[in-house]
Coordinates of C-alpha atoms in Angstrom, one line a residue:
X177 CA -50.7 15.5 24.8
X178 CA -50.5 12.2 26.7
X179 CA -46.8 11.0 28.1
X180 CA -46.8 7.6 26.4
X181 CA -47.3 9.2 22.9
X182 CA -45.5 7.7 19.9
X183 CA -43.3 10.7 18.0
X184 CA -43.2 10.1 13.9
X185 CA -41.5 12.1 11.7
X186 CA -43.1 14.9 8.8
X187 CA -44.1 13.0 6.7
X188 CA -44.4 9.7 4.8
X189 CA -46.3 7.7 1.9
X190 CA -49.5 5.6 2.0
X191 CA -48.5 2.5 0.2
X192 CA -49.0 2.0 -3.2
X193 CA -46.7 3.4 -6.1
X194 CA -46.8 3.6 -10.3
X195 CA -45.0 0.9 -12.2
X196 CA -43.9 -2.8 -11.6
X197 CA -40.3 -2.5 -11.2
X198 CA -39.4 -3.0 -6.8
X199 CA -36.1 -2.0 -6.5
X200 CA -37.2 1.2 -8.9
X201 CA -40.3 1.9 -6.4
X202 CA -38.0 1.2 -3.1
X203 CA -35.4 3.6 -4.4
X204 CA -37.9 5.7 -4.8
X205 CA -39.3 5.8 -1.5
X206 CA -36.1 5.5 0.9
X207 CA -34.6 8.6 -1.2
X208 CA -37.5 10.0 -0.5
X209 CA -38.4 9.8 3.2
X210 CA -34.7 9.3 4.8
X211 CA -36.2 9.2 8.3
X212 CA -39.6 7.2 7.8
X213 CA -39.9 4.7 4.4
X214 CA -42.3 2.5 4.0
X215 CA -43.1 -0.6 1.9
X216 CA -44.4 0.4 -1.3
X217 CA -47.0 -1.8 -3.0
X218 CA -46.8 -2.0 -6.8
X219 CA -50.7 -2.9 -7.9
X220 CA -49.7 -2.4 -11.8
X221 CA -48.3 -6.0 -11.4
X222 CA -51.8 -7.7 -11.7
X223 CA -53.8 -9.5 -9.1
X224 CA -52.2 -10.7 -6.2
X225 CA -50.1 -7.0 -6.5
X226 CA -52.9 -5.1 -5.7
X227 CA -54.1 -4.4 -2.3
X228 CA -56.3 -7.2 -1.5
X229 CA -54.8 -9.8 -3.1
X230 CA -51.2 -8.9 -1.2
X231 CA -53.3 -9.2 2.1
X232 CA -55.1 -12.1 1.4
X233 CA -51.9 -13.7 0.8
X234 CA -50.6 -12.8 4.4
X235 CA -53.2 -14.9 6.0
X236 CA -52.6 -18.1 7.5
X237 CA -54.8 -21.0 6.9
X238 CA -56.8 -19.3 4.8
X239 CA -56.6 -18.9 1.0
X240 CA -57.7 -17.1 -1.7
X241 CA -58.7 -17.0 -5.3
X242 CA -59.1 -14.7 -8.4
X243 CA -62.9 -14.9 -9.9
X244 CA -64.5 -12.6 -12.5
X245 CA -65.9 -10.6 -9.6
X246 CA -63.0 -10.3 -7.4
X247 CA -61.2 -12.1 -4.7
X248 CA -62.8 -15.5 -3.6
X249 CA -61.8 -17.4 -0.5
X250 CA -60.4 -21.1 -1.5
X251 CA -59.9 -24.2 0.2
X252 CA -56.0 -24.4 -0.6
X253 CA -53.7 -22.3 -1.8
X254 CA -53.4 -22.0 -5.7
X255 CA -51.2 -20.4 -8.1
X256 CA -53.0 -17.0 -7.1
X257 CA -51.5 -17.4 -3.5
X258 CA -48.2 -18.0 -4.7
X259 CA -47.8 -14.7 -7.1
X260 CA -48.9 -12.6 -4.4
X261 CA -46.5 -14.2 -1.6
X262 CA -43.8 -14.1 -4.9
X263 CA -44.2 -10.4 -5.3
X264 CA -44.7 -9.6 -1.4
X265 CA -40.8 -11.5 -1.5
X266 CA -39.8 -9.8 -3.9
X267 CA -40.9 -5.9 -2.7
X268 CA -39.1 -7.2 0.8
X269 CA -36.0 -8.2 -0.9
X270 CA -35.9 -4.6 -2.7
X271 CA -37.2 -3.0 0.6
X272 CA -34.2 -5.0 2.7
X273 CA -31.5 -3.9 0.0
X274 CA -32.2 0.0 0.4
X275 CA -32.5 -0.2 4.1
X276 CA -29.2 -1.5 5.1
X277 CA -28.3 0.2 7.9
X278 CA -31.7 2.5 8.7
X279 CA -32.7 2.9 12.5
X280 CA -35.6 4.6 12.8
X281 CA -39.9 4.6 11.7
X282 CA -40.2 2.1 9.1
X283 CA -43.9 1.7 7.8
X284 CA -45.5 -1.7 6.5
X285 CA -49.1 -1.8 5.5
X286 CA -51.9 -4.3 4.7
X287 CA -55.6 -4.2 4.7
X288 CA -57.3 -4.5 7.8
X289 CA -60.4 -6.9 8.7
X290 CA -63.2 -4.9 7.7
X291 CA -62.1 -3.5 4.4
X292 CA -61.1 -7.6 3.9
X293 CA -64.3 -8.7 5.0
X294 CA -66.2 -6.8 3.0
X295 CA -63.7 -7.1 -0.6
X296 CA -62.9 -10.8 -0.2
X297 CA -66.1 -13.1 -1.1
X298 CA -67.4 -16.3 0.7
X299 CA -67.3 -19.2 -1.4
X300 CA -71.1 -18.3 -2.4
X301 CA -70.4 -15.2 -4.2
X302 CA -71.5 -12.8 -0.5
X303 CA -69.3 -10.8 1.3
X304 CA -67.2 -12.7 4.1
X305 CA -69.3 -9.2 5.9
X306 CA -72.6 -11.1 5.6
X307 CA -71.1 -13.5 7.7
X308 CA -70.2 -12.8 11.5
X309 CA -68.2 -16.3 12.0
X310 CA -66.4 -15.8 8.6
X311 CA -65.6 -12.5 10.2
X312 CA -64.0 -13.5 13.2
X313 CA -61.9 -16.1 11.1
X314 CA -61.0 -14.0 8.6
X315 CA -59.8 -11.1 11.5
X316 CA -58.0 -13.9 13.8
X317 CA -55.9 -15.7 10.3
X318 CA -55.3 -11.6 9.4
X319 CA -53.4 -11.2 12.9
X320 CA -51.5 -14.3 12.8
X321 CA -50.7 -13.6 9.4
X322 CA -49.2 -10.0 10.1
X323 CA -47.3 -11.3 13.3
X324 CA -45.1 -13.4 11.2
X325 CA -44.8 -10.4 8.1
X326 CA -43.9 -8.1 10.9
X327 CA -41.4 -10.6 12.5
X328 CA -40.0 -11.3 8.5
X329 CA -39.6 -7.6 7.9
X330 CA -37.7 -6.9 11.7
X331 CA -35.3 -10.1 10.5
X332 CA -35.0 -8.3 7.4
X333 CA -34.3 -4.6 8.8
X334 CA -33.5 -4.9 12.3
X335 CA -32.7 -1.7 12.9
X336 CA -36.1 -0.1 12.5
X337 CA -39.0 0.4 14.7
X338 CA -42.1 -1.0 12.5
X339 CA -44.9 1.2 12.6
X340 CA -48.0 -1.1 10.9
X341 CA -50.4 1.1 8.9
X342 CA -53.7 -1.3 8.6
X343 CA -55.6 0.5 5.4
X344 CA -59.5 0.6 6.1
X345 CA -61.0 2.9 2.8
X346 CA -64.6 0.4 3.6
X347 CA -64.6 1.0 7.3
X348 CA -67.1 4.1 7.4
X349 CA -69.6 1.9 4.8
X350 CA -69.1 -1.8 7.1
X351 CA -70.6 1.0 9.8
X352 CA -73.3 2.9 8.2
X353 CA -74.7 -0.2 6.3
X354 CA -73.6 0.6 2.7
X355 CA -71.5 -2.5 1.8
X356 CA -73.4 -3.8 -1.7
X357 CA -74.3 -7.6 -1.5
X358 CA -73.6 -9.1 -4.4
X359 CA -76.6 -8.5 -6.6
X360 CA -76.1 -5.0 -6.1
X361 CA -79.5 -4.6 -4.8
X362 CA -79.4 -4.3 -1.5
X363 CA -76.7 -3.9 1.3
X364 CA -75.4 -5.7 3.9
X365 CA -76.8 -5.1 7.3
X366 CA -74.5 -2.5 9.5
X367 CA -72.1 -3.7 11.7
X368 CA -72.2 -3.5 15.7
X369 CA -69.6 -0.3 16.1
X370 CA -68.6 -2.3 19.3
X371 CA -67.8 -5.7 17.5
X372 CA -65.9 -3.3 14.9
X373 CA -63.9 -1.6 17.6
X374 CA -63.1 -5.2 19.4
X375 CA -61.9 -6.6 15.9
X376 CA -59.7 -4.0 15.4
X377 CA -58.4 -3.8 18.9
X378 CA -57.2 -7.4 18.4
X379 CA -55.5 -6.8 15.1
X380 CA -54.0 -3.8 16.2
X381 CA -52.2 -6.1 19.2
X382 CA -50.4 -8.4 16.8
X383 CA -47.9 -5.5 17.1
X384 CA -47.5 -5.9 20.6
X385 CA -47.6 -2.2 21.6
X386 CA -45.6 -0.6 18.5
X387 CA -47.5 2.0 17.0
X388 CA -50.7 1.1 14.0
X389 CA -52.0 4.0 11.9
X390 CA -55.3 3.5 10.9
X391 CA -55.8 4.9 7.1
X392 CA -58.9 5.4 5.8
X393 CA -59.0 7.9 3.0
X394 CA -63.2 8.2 2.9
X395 CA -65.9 10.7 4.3
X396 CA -66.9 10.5 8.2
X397 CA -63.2 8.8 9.2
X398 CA -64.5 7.5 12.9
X399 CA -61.4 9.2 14.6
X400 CA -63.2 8.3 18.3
X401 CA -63.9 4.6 17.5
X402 CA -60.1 4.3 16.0
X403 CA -58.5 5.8 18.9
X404 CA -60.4 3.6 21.6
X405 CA -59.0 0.6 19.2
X406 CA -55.7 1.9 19.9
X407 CA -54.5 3.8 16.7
X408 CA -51.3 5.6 17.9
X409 CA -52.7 7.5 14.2
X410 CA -55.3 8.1 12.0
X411 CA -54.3 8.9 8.3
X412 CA -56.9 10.3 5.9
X413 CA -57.7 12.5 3.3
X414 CA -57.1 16.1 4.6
X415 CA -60.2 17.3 1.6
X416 CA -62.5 15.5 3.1
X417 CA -62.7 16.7 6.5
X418 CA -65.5 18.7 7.0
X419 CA -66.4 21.1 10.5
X420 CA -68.7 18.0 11.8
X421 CA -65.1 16.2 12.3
X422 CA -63.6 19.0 14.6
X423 CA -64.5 17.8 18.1
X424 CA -63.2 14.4 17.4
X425 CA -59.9 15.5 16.3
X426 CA -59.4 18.0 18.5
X427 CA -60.1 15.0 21.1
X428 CA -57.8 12.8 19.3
X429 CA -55.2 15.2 19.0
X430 CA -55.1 16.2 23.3
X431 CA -55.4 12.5 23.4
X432 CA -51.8 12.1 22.3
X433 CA -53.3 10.3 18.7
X434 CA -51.2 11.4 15.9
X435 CA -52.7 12.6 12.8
X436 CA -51.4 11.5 9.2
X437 CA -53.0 14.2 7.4
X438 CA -53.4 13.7 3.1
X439 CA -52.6 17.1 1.9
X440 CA -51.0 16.1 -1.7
X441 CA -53.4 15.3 -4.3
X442 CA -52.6 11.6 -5.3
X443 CA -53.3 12.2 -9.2
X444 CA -50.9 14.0 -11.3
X445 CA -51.8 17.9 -10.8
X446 CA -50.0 21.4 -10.5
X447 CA -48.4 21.3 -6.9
X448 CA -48.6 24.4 -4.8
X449 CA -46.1 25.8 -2.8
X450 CA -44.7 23.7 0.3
X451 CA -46.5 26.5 2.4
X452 CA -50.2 26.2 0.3
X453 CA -50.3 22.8 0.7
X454 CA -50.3 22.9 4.5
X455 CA -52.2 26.2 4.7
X456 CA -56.2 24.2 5.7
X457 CA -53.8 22.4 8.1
X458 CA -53.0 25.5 9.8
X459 CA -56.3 26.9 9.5
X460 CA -57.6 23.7 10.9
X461 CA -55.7 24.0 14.2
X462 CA -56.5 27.6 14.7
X463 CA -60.4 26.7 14.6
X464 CA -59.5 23.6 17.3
X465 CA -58.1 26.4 19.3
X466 CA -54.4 24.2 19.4
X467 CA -51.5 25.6 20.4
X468 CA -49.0 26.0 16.9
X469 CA -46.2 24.5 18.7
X470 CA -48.1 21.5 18.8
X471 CA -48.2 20.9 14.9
X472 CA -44.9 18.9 14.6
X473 CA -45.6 16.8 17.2
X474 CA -49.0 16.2 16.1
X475 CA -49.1 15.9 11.8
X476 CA -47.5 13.6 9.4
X477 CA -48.4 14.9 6.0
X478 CA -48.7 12.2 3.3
X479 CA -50.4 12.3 -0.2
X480 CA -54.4 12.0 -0.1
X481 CA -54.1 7.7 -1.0
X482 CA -51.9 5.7 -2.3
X483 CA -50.0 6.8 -6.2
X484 CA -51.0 3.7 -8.1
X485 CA -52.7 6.1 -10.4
X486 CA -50.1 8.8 -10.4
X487 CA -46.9 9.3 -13.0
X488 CA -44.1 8.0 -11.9
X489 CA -42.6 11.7 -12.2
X490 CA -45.6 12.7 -10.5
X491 CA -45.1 10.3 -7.3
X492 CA -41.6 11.0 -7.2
X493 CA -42.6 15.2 -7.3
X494 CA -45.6 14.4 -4.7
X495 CA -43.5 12.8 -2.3
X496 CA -40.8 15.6 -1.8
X497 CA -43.7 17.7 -1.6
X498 CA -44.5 16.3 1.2
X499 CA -40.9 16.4 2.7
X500 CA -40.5 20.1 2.1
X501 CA -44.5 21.0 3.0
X502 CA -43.6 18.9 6.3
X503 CA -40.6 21.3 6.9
X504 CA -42.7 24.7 6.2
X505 CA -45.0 23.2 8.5
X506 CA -42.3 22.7 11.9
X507 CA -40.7 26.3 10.7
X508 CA -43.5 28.2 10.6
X509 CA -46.4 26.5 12.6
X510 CA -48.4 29.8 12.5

């Protein structure tokens, strides 16, 4: 593995949680993961809570709106700006009050510019993706946007090292051409993989060389394109990996590119052992013909997506899972 590798700990969340209540969800998660909480989004809340409505909020000089068919971009900001900057302050303040003190990984997420491009419309009804020069707007008001979340959560919890996670679940259909247009008829053209990879390379340096995981829980995750963007990691759905994906994480992995693997389901469901869970993990690296003691170094294990659509007994279960499958993992890597 390279020398300038970034080292994570066992394991972590995605993002999103059950329920409405913050300091309930940030309790949940800093109990949880002692050595690497994150930020946990509560999309239960309403618009504005959910995913792409918290992002769209981040950016700066641009604005956005709720319509019947999803986010809209504005010309100022309205009340739907507002509610999701209100609940973004309010999940920091709950964040800030269980983190007093913490030194150590600290995870923040948002959506990153192609996923936005292709949720948040143009004032026409069209995705902002049918547009190249709505696209580059859209990617350079996303960065600026994050530099100054990143700098409020570092005033907030100074002790930590921020690791951004920028959450791409449309990035494998902004490259393959299957983004719907708005009548549903046809799709938008396919993106340029090297305007893709130059877009995120310029988000990915609002953090000014602290590690960004990538995390795109769909089929065909492009693990090659990511890492040439500068991913320090790639999170994804550990079920979905299929053989064809092998030589591109084995790359990634010698590369020094950390993998967040999904190995708890994400819906409420009988949990397997610690051990079970991480069993394709290890069978995984055996077929890559990795060395075992590798394993720590190189997997985070989180659940499959975010646990919007979980229990609340169910995330809180799912994510000390992960904690003790991480553990089963670095004690017995064979």
């Amino acid at each position: 593995m390279s020398d300038n590798e970034f080292k994570f700990p066992g394991a972590t969340g995605v993002g999103s949680m059950p329920g409405e209540d913050a300091r309930e969800a940030a309790k949940t998660v800093t109990g949880s993961f002692e050595d690497f909480p994150y930020l946990p989004e509560l999309p239960a809340r309403g618009p504005g809570a959910d995913m792409i409505g918290r992002t769209a909020g981040m950016l700066v000089e641009l604005y956005a709106r709720v319509e019947p068919s999803g986010w809209r971009l504005a010309d100022r900001p309205g009340r739907d700006t507002r509610r999701a900057r209100s609940w973004l302050g309010q999940d920091l303040d709950a964040l800030e009050e269980f983190t007093q003190g913490h030194e150590g990984d600290l995870k923040v997420q948002a959506v990153g510019p192609w996923t936005l491009a292709a949720a948040l419309e143009l004032r026409n009804g069209e995705a902002a993706l049918s547009d190249p020069g709505a696209c580059r707007d859209l990617a350079a008001s996303l960065a600026e946007g994050l530099r100054l979340h990143l700098a409020e959560v570092r005033r907030r919890v100074p002790g930590a090292r921020l690791v951004l996670q920028l959450d791409e679940p449309s990035l494998a259909a902004v490259l393959r051409g299957q983004v719907r247009t708005a009548s549903g008829y046809r799709t938008h053209r396919a993106v340029d993989r090297q305007i893709v990879e130059a877009t995120l390379r310029d988000v990915v340096g609002t953090h000014g060389g602290d590690p960004v995981v990538v995390h795109c829980c769909a089929p065909d995750v492009p693990f090659a394109l990511l890492r040439r963007a500068g991913a320090a990691a790639v999170s994804f759905d550990f079920a979905l990996l299929t053989e064809r994906d092998d030589e591109a994480i084995g790359e990634a992995v010698e590369g020094g590119t950390r993998l967040f693997a999904g190995v708890v389901p994400a819906t409420d469901g009988p949990l397997s052992d610690p051990a079970g869970s991480v069993v394709g993990v290890r069978t995984l690296w055996r077929r890559l013909g990795l060395h075992p003691g590798l394993l720590a170094d190189a997997v985070t294990l989180t659940p499959s997506c975010g646990l919007a659509g979980a229990s609340p007994a169910y995330a809180r279960a799912a994510l000390a899972h992960c904690v003790r499958a991480a553990r089963s993992l670095a004690d017995n890597p064979e």
